[in-house]
Amino acid sequence: MAANTTVDSPAHALDIGAVQKALNEQSIGGWLFYFFHENDPLATRILKLEHDHFYSRRWFYYIPAKGTPVKLVHRIEMDALDSLPGEKHVYLGWRELEEKLENIIKASSARTVAMQYSPGNAVPYVSRVDAGTVELVQERGGVKVVSSADLVQLFEARWTEAQLQTHIAAVEALKSIVFEAFAEIRRCVEGGIPVNEYDIQQFIIQGYGRHGMMSNSPPIVAVNGHAGLPHYTPSNSSHAPIKKGDFVLLDIWAKKSSPHDAVYGDITWTGFVGDEVPAKYTQIFKIVAGARDAALELVRQAVGAGKSLRGAEVDDAAREFITKAGYGANFVHRTGHSIGTEVHANGANIDNLETRDERRLVPNSAFSIEPGIYLDEFGVRSEIDVYIGERNVVVAGQPIQQEVIPILGDIANVK
């Protein structure tokens, strides 16, 4: 394939051979990355491009199922993709861009090209390329653009064994912090010391530091009706007191401060500020835990049998359990989300409510399972993290929560 300039990269951004193997397995002719004005953070992450490089003009990077990758960059930013392997083509005007893009695609003889696109915007997390660019590629390249959703997972959502160990350590630390927070609530309530949601939120953040953890955002500490708001977060100026007889929800997420590619843990536990949990809380918790366990069992069965499973199917399992119990209208969010170096990562989500996430759950990736029931008086969520290997499932932080924690009671054996 002719090019204006050829540059051999001394350090490949990703394993091109692995990408081409995946393309051939999925019968896709090539993977086309397109970037303009921060439209696609997936592209820069997957290609491992330098964060400090300034991109003001459109660029394309094409990996064919067979052959050499090709980059198409603007004349005033000729070095934009120099860290990537492959032939370099340079354009100046829009006519030249369209002509060279057409030639690049047609030279690969591809019939289908994957882009960060989702038909019907079913998976908006992947849908990063605008409709006009998709039209351009299809019309000029003579190809059908297909979704890169499952390709993205292979190169963005999978963990190494070392990352799995950072996750297990993170969840164990988070669980310790949950019980430290419950103990702090107990200390304050029994000692007559005023305490509120924000105080405990800050106590948890300090706990991250004590356990060598870091987080991208503050945790959720929600009391009574605030627990019925799934994304409620207290602040210094807006919070509720925590008193005897209150229901408390703690949703906390963090990762180890090192290594740089450590991955998150994300768990939710609930407690009652008393020595015996009232039946109304126990009843709702049992339904939520049942939905959690039904979803987890579906995952375990599928992984153990080597069967393909999609995020939407796991959501359906949890949602069906809660719906049969009469609380379907009170389960107002997806069942779970992908987890990685960001707490909300770019793999398949456990979702058939907010989106139709039909991406398959790929080995060596992880996600949360966190069904909930949200009422005016209180809300219950139970969240675990699930890692799937080739034929095994790991749920860190055992034992997972089996009952609402009586914060003023005997909880020494609950951990």
Short mmCIF file of C-alpha atoms in Angstrom, two decimals:
data_model
loop_
_atom_site.label_atom_id
_atom_site.label_comp_id
_atom_site.label_asym_id
_atom_site.label_seq_id
_atom_site.Cartn_x
_atom_site.Cartn_y
_atom_site.Cartn_z
CA MET A 1 0.00 0.00 0.00
CA ALA A 2 1.50 3.30 -1.07
CA ALA A 3 1.96 5.98 1.54
CA ASN A 4 3.31 9.49 1.83
CA THR A 5 5.59 8.46 4.67
CA THR A 6 6.34 5.23 6.47
CA VAL A 7 7.21 5.30 10.16
CA ASP A 8 8.22 2.26 12.18
CA SER A 9 7.22 2.68 15.80
CA PRO A 10 9.82 1.49 18.32
CA ALA A 11 7.12 0.74 20.88
CA HIS A 12 3.80 -0.61 19.69
CA ALA A 13 0.76 0.75 21.47
CA LEU A 14 -0.99 -2.61 21.45
CA ASP A 15 -0.55 -6.10 20.07
CA ILE A 16 -1.56 -5.68 16.42
CA GLY A 17 -1.41 -9.42 15.92
CA ALA A 18 -3.94 -9.93 18.72
CA VAL A 19 -6.24 -7.33 17.15
CA GLN A 20 -6.03 -9.02 13.77
CA LYS A 21 -6.67 -12.40 15.33
CA ALA A 22 -9.83 -11.02 16.97
CA LEU A 23 -10.94 -9.41 13.71
CA ASN A 24 -10.60 -12.71 11.86
CA GLU A 25 -12.41 -14.61 14.61
CA GLN A 26 -15.31 -12.15 14.37
CA SER A 27 -15.18 -12.09 10.53
CA ILE A 28 -14.60 -8.31 10.45
CA GLY A 29 -12.41 -6.80 7.73
CA GLY A 30 -10.78 -4.10 9.83
CA TRP A 31 -11.02 -1.78 12.85
CA LEU A 32 -11.09 1.93 12.10
CA PHE A 33 -10.37 4.42 14.88
CA TYR A 34 -11.46 8.03 14.38
CA PHE A 35 -10.65 10.96 16.66
CA PHE A 36 -11.71 14.61 16.65
CA HIS A 37 -12.20 17.04 19.55
CA GLU A 38 -12.15 14.35 22.26
CA ASN A 39 -15.01 12.40 20.68
CA ASP A 40 -13.57 8.98 21.51
CA PRO A 41 -11.66 8.36 24.75
CA LEU A 42 -11.85 4.64 23.96
CA ALA A 43 -9.56 5.20 20.98
CA THR A 44 -6.85 6.94 23.00
CA ARG A 45 -7.09 4.36 25.79
CA ILE A 46 -6.99 1.29 23.56
CA LEU A 47 -4.21 2.71 21.39
CA LYS A 48 -2.36 3.91 24.52
CA LEU A 49 -1.71 7.34 23.05
CA GLU A 50 0.10 9.96 25.10
CA HIS A 51 -2.32 12.07 27.10
CA ASP A 52 -0.30 15.25 26.64
CA HIS A 53 -0.40 15.25 22.84
CA PHE A 54 -2.52 18.01 21.31
CA TYR A 55 -4.93 16.80 18.62
CA SER A 56 -6.78 19.61 16.87
CA ARG A 57 -7.39 17.93 13.48
CA ARG A 58 -9.11 14.71 12.49
CA TRP A 59 -7.09 11.52 12.42
CA PHE A 60 -7.85 7.91 11.51
CA TYR A 61 -6.03 4.72 12.42
CA TYR A 62 -6.94 1.59 10.51
CA ILE A 63 -6.02 -1.96 11.49
CA PRO A 64 -6.95 -4.38 8.67
CA ALA A 65 -7.66 -8.02 9.42
CA LYS A 66 -4.59 -8.77 7.29
CA GLY A 67 -1.67 -6.54 6.43
CA THR A 68 -0.10 -3.39 7.80
CA PRO A 69 -1.96 -0.78 9.89
CA VAL A 70 -2.38 2.66 8.36
CA LYS A 71 -2.63 6.10 9.93
CA LEU A 72 -4.15 9.16 8.28
CA VAL A 73 -3.13 12.48 9.84
CA HIS A 74 -3.28 16.18 8.97
CA ARG A 75 -0.32 18.01 7.49
CA ILE A 76 0.10 20.33 10.49
CA GLU A 77 0.02 17.39 12.96
CA MET A 78 2.08 14.86 11.10
CA ASP A 79 3.49 13.42 14.33
CA ALA A 80 0.07 12.82 15.89
CA LEU A 81 0.24 9.01 15.70
CA ASP A 82 3.98 8.42 15.61
CA SER A 83 3.78 6.12 18.63
CA LEU A 84 1.70 3.67 16.59
CA PRO A 85 3.05 1.17 14.07
CA GLY A 86 2.14 1.28 10.39
CA GLU A 87 2.19 3.37 7.25
CA LYS A 88 1.56 7.10 7.51
CA HIS A 89 -0.67 8.95 5.06
CA VAL A 90 -0.92 12.74 5.25
CA TYR A 91 -3.81 14.90 4.08
CA LEU A 92 -4.30 18.64 3.86
CA GLY A 93 -7.83 19.45 2.70
CA TRP A 94 -11.10 17.64 3.18
CA ARG A 95 -11.16 16.34 -0.38
CA GLU A 96 -7.78 14.73 0.11
CA LEU A 97 -8.89 13.29 3.46
CA GLU A 98 -11.93 11.61 1.91
CA GLU A 99 -9.97 10.33 -1.08
CA LYS A 100 -7.17 8.85 1.02
CA LEU A 101 -9.58 7.36 3.53
CA GLU A 102 -11.41 5.69 0.65
CA ASN A 103 -8.17 4.32 -0.77
CA ILE A 104 -7.01 3.00 2.60
CA ILE A 105 -10.21 1.08 3.21
CA LYS A 106 -10.60 -0.24 -0.33
CA ALA A 107 -6.98 -1.41 -0.44
CA SER A 108 -7.74 -3.84 2.39
CA SER A 109 -10.60 -5.46 0.44
CA ALA A 110 -12.73 -5.33 3.58
CA ARG A 111 -16.47 -5.77 3.40
CA THR A 112 -17.05 -4.79 7.03
CA VAL A 113 -15.22 -2.29 9.21
CA ALA A 114 -15.65 -1.96 12.96
CA MET A 115 -15.93 1.48 14.51
CA GLN A 116 -16.95 2.85 17.92
CA TYR A 117 -20.57 2.78 16.82
CA SER A 118 -23.68 1.05 18.19
CA PRO A 119 -26.75 0.37 16.01
CA GLY A 120 -29.67 2.31 17.39
CA ASN A 121 -27.31 3.67 20.08
CA ALA A 122 -28.14 0.55 22.07
CA VAL A 123 -24.79 0.73 23.89
CA PRO A 124 -24.05 4.47 24.22
CA TYR A 125 -20.78 3.78 26.06
CA VAL A 126 -19.37 2.52 22.76
CA SER A 127 -21.23 4.88 20.42
CA ARG A 128 -18.53 7.55 19.99
CA VAL A 129 -18.42 8.12 16.22
CA ASP A 130 -20.90 10.57 14.70
CA ALA A 131 -23.41 9.44 12.06
CA GLY A 132 -21.83 11.60 9.36
CA THR A 133 -18.45 9.90 9.71
CA VAL A 134 -20.10 6.48 9.62
CA GLU A 135 -21.90 7.54 6.42
CA LEU A 136 -18.63 8.79 4.92
CA VAL A 137 -16.83 5.53 5.63
CA GLN A 138 -19.65 3.43 4.23
CA GLU A 139 -20.20 5.53 1.10
CA ARG A 140 -16.59 6.19 0.16
CA GLY A 141 -15.11 2.96 1.46
CA GLY A 142 -17.83 0.72 0.09
CA VAL A 143 -18.08 -1.18 3.39
CA LYS A 144 -20.62 -1.85 6.10
CA VAL A 145 -19.72 -0.28 9.44
CA VAL A 146 -20.32 -2.65 12.35
CA SER A 147 -20.00 -2.13 16.08
CA SER A 148 -16.62 -2.52 17.76
CA ALA A 149 -18.36 -3.23 21.09
CA ASP A 150 -16.97 -6.72 21.60
CA LEU A 151 -13.56 -5.76 20.24
CA VAL A 152 -13.37 -2.91 22.74
CA GLN A 153 -13.91 -5.35 25.57
CA LEU A 154 -11.06 -7.59 24.45
CA PHE A 155 -8.55 -4.75 24.55
CA GLU A 156 -9.99 -2.53 27.26
CA ALA A 157 -11.92 -4.62 29.81
CA ARG A 158 -9.78 -7.71 30.41
CA TRP A 159 -7.53 -7.94 33.44
CA THR A 160 -4.16 -9.54 34.00
CA GLU A 161 -3.66 -11.92 36.91
CA ALA A 162 -1.76 -9.16 38.71
CA GLN A 163 -4.71 -6.80 38.30
CA LEU A 164 -7.06 -9.42 39.71
CA GLN A 165 -4.90 -9.54 42.82
CA THR A 166 -5.12 -5.74 43.19
CA HIS A 167 -8.90 -6.05 42.94
CA ILE A 168 -9.09 -8.75 45.61
CA ALA A 169 -6.94 -6.62 47.90
CA ALA A 170 -9.11 -3.57 47.19
CA VAL A 171 -12.37 -5.36 48.03
CA GLU A 172 -10.92 -6.80 51.23
CA ALA A 173 -9.80 -3.33 52.27
CA LEU A 174 -13.20 -1.82 51.37
CA LYS A 175 -14.98 -4.41 53.46
CA SER A 176 -12.72 -3.55 56.41
CA ILE A 177 -13.52 0.13 55.90
CA VAL A 178 -17.27 -0.61 55.90
CA PHE A 179 -17.03 -2.21 59.32
CA GLU A 180 -14.73 0.54 60.56
CA ALA A 181 -17.43 3.02 59.50
CA PHE A 182 -20.14 1.02 61.28
CA ALA A 183 -17.92 0.97 64.38
CA GLU A 184 -17.46 4.75 64.16
CA ILE A 185 -21.22 5.25 63.95
CA ARG A 186 -21.62 3.02 67.00
CA ARG A 187 -18.91 4.88 68.91
CA CYS A 188 -20.56 8.23 68.26
CA VAL A 189 -24.16 7.16 68.91
CA GLU A 190 -23.35 5.29 72.11
CA GLY A 191 -21.08 8.12 73.26
CA GLY A 192 -23.65 10.81 72.60
CA ILE A 193 -21.41 12.41 69.98
CA PRO A 194 -23.31 14.08 67.11
CA VAL A 195 -22.52 12.39 63.79
CA ASN A 196 -23.92 12.81 60.30
CA GLU A 197 -23.65 11.38 56.78
CA TYR A 198 -20.89 13.77 55.78
CA ASP A 199 -18.82 12.91 58.87
CA ILE A 200 -18.92 9.22 57.98
CA GLN A 201 -18.21 9.95 54.33
CA GLN A 202 -15.04 11.79 55.36
CA PHE A 203 -14.17 8.98 57.79
CA ILE A 204 -14.37 6.51 54.89
CA ILE A 205 -12.18 8.70 52.67
CA GLN A 206 -9.61 8.83 55.47
CA GLY A 207 -9.89 5.04 55.59
CA TYR A 208 -8.86 4.87 51.97
CA GLY A 209 -5.61 6.56 52.92
CA ARG A 210 -5.05 4.24 55.90
CA HIS A 211 -5.44 1.22 53.62
CA GLY A 212 -3.30 2.56 50.76
CA MET A 213 -6.31 3.21 48.53
CA MET A 214 -7.49 5.99 46.25
CA SER A 215 -10.82 6.87 44.62
CA ASN A 216 -12.03 9.16 41.85
CA SER A 217 -15.06 10.40 43.78
CA PRO A 218 -16.51 10.43 47.32
CA PRO A 219 -18.52 7.47 48.62
CA ILE A 220 -22.24 7.35 49.28
CA VAL A 221 -23.40 7.51 52.88
CA ALA A 222 -27.18 7.62 52.94
CA VAL A 223 -29.60 7.51 55.85
CA ASN A 224 -33.29 6.56 55.74
CA GLY A 225 -35.02 8.30 52.81
CA HIS A 226 -31.69 9.33 51.32
CA ALA A 227 -30.95 5.61 50.82
CA GLY A 228 -33.97 5.57 48.53
CA LEU A 229 -32.07 7.88 46.15
CA PRO A 230 -29.56 5.60 44.36
CA HIS A 231 -26.95 8.30 43.67
CA TYR A 232 -27.46 10.50 46.71
CA THR A 233 -24.20 11.90 48.06
CA PRO A 234 -23.87 14.04 51.22
CA SER A 235 -21.82 17.21 51.25
CA ASN A 236 -20.47 19.57 53.88
CA SER A 237 -23.50 21.81 53.40
CA SER A 238 -26.20 19.18 52.82
CA HIS A 239 -26.44 16.06 54.95
CA ALA A 240 -28.59 14.28 57.51
CA PRO A 241 -27.74 13.29 61.08
CA ILE A 242 -27.24 9.63 61.94
CA LYS A 243 -29.18 8.60 65.04
CA LYS A 244 -30.32 5.50 66.85
CA GLY A 245 -33.11 3.84 64.85
CA ASP A 246 -31.79 4.98 61.47
CA PHE A 247 -31.19 2.83 58.40
CA VAL A 248 -27.74 3.38 56.80
CA LEU A 249 -26.47 2.55 53.30
CA LEU A 250 -22.75 2.66 52.49
CA ASP A 251 -21.67 2.44 48.84
CA ILE A 252 -17.88 2.72 48.60
CA TRP A 253 -15.38 2.25 45.78
CA ALA A 254 -11.60 2.60 45.58
CA LYS A 255 -8.47 0.95 44.24
CA LYS A 256 -4.95 0.42 45.53
CA SER A 257 -2.77 3.50 45.09
CA SER A 258 -0.20 1.38 43.27
CA PRO A 259 0.57 -0.13 40.83
CA HIS A 260 -0.63 2.31 38.15
CA ASP A 261 -2.90 -0.30 36.55
CA ALA A 262 -4.62 -1.37 39.78
CA VAL A 263 -8.35 -1.95 39.38
CA TYR A 264 -11.28 -0.88 41.50
CA GLY A 265 -13.41 -2.63 44.05
CA ASP A 266 -16.97 -1.37 44.53
CA ILE A 267 -19.28 -2.68 47.27
CA THR A 268 -22.48 -1.66 49.05
CA TRP A 269 -23.53 -2.71 52.55
CA THR A 270 -26.48 -1.68 54.68
CA GLY A 271 -26.93 -1.42 58.44
CA PHE A 272 -29.41 -0.37 61.12
CA VAL A 273 -28.44 1.80 64.07
CA GLY A 274 -29.80 -0.52 66.73
CA ASP A 275 -29.19 -3.93 68.24
CA GLU A 276 -32.05 -5.64 66.38
CA VAL A 277 -33.07 -4.99 62.78
CA PRO A 278 -36.81 -4.30 62.24
CA ALA A 279 -38.69 -6.70 59.97
CA LYS A 280 -39.41 -4.10 57.27
CA TYR A 281 -35.70 -3.73 56.54
CA THR A 282 -35.03 -7.46 56.72
CA GLN A 283 -37.88 -8.23 54.32
CA ILE A 284 -36.64 -5.86 51.60
CA PHE A 285 -33.02 -6.89 52.08
CA LYS A 286 -33.90 -10.56 51.56
CA ILE A 287 -35.54 -9.75 48.24
CA VAL A 288 -32.56 -7.68 47.08
CA ALA A 289 -30.09 -10.35 48.20
CA GLY A 290 -32.18 -12.98 46.42
CA ALA A 291 -31.98 -11.00 43.18
CA ARG A 292 -28.24 -10.57 43.63
CA ASP A 293 -27.78 -14.29 44.20
CA ALA A 294 -30.01 -15.25 41.25
CA ALA A 295 -27.87 -13.11 38.94
CA LEU A 296 -24.66 -14.52 40.37
CA GLU A 297 -25.90 -18.09 39.99
CA LEU A 298 -26.71 -17.48 36.32
CA VAL A 299 -23.15 -16.22 35.80
CA ARG A 300 -21.64 -19.20 37.62
CA GLN A 301 -23.65 -21.72 35.62
CA ALA A 302 -22.80 -20.12 32.28
CA VAL A 303 -19.10 -19.71 33.01
CA GLY A 304 -18.83 -23.23 34.41
CA ALA A 305 -20.46 -24.66 31.28
CA GLY A 306 -18.41 -22.50 28.93
CA LYS A 307 -21.55 -20.83 27.58
CA SER A 308 -21.75 -17.30 26.22
CA LEU A 309 -23.65 -14.88 28.43
CA ARG A 310 -24.64 -11.29 27.79
CA GLY A 311 -24.90 -8.42 30.24
CA ALA A 312 -28.61 -7.95 29.49
CA GLU A 313 -29.37 -11.56 30.44
CA VAL A 314 -27.87 -11.15 33.90
CA ASP A 315 -29.86 -7.96 34.42
CA ASP A 316 -33.01 -9.86 33.41
CA ALA A 317 -32.35 -12.51 36.07
CA ALA A 318 -32.07 -9.99 38.90
CA ARG A 319 -34.96 -7.87 37.63
CA GLU A 320 -37.28 -10.86 37.27
CA PHE A 321 -36.65 -11.87 40.90
CA ILE A 322 -37.51 -8.41 42.23
CA THR A 323 -40.49 -8.05 39.90
CA LYS A 324 -41.97 -11.35 41.06
CA ALA A 325 -41.66 -10.08 44.64
CA GLY A 326 -43.79 -7.07 43.68
CA TYR A 327 -41.11 -4.38 43.64
CA GLY A 328 -40.16 -4.18 39.95
CA ALA A 329 -41.13 -0.50 39.76
CA ASN A 330 -38.75 0.24 42.64
CA PHE A 331 -35.68 -1.22 40.92
CA VAL A 332 -34.77 1.90 39.00
CA HIS A 333 -31.25 1.30 37.64
CA ARG A 334 -29.22 -1.33 35.83
CA THR A 335 -28.08 -4.35 37.80
CA GLY A 336 -24.38 -3.65 37.40
CA HIS A 337 -21.49 -2.03 35.56
CA SER A 338 -18.11 -2.97 34.15
CA ILE A 339 -15.16 -2.52 36.52
CA GLY A 340 -11.54 -1.77 35.64
CA THR A 341 -8.93 0.90 36.27
CA GLU A 342 -11.97 3.19 36.36
CA VAL A 343 -14.83 2.23 38.65
CA HIS A 344 -17.23 2.43 35.70
CA ALA A 345 -15.20 0.80 32.96
CA ASN A 346 -15.74 0.01 29.29
CA GLY A 347 -16.70 -3.64 29.29
CA ALA A 348 -20.22 -5.05 29.21
CA ASN A 349 -22.63 -3.62 31.77
CA ILE A 350 -25.27 -5.74 33.48
CA ASP A 351 -28.07 -3.83 31.89
CA ASN A 352 -31.29 -4.44 30.00
CA LEU A 353 -33.12 -1.43 31.46
CA GLU A 354 -31.20 1.76 30.79
CA THR A 355 -29.56 0.29 27.67
CA ARG A 356 -29.79 -2.95 25.71
CA ASP A 357 -26.33 -4.22 26.60
CA GLU A 358 -26.07 -7.31 24.45
CA ARG A 359 -22.28 -7.46 24.68
CA ARG A 360 -21.10 -10.84 25.85
CA LEU A 361 -19.27 -11.13 29.15
CA VAL A 362 -15.69 -11.94 28.19
CA PRO A 363 -13.25 -14.01 30.28
CA ASN A 364 -10.82 -12.12 32.49
CA SER A 365 -13.20 -9.20 32.99
CA ALA A 366 -15.28 -8.02 35.93
CA PHE A 367 -18.51 -6.25 36.76
CA SER A 368 -20.71 -5.39 39.72
CA ILE A 369 -24.01 -7.04 40.58
CA GLU A 370 -25.98 -4.52 42.64
CA PRO A 371 -29.77 -4.78 42.51
CA GLY A 372 -31.81 -2.47 44.71
CA ILE A 373 -35.28 -1.58 45.91
CA TYR A 374 -35.88 2.11 46.55
CA LEU A 375 -38.80 3.30 48.67
CA ASP A 376 -39.68 6.73 50.04
CA GLU A 377 -38.75 5.76 53.59
CA PHE A 378 -35.54 3.90 52.79
CA GLY A 379 -33.72 2.03 50.04
CA VAL A 380 -31.73 -1.20 50.00
CA ARG A 381 -28.90 -2.11 47.63
CA SER A 382 -26.51 -5.04 47.92
CA GLU A 383 -23.43 -4.87 45.73
CA ILE A 384 -20.78 -7.45 44.98
CA ASP A 385 -18.03 -7.55 42.35
CA VAL A 386 -17.78 -10.54 40.02
CA TYR A 387 -14.68 -11.56 38.07
CA ILE A 388 -15.02 -14.24 35.42
CA GLY A 389 -12.13 -16.35 34.17
CA GLU A 390 -12.19 -19.02 31.50
CA ARG A 391 -14.12 -21.44 33.70
CA ASN A 392 -14.09 -19.84 37.14
CA VAL A 393 -15.85 -17.02 38.97
CA VAL A 394 -14.25 -14.94 41.74
CA VAL A 395 -16.28 -12.88 44.21
CA ALA A 396 -13.87 -11.14 46.55
CA GLY A 397 -14.69 -10.01 50.07
CA GLN A 398 -16.23 -13.21 51.39
CA PRO A 399 -18.55 -13.65 53.06
CA ILE A 400 -20.79 -11.25 51.17
CA GLN A 401 -23.60 -9.55 53.09
CA GLN A 402 -26.41 -11.92 54.13
CA GLU A 403 -28.36 -9.67 56.50
CA VAL A 404 -28.74 -6.03 57.46
CA ILE A 405 -26.03 -5.27 60.00
CA PRO A 406 -27.28 -4.35 63.53
CA ILE A 407 -24.74 -1.60 64.14
CA LEU A 408 -25.36 -1.45 67.88
CA GLY A 409 -25.57 -5.21 68.23
CA ASP A 410 -23.08 -8.09 68.19
CA ILE A 411 -21.44 -7.88 64.77
CA ALA A 412 -18.07 -9.42 65.63
CA ASN A 413 -18.88 -12.63 63.74
CA VAL A 414 -20.49 -10.98 60.71
CA LYS A 415 -17.24 -10.02 59.01
#
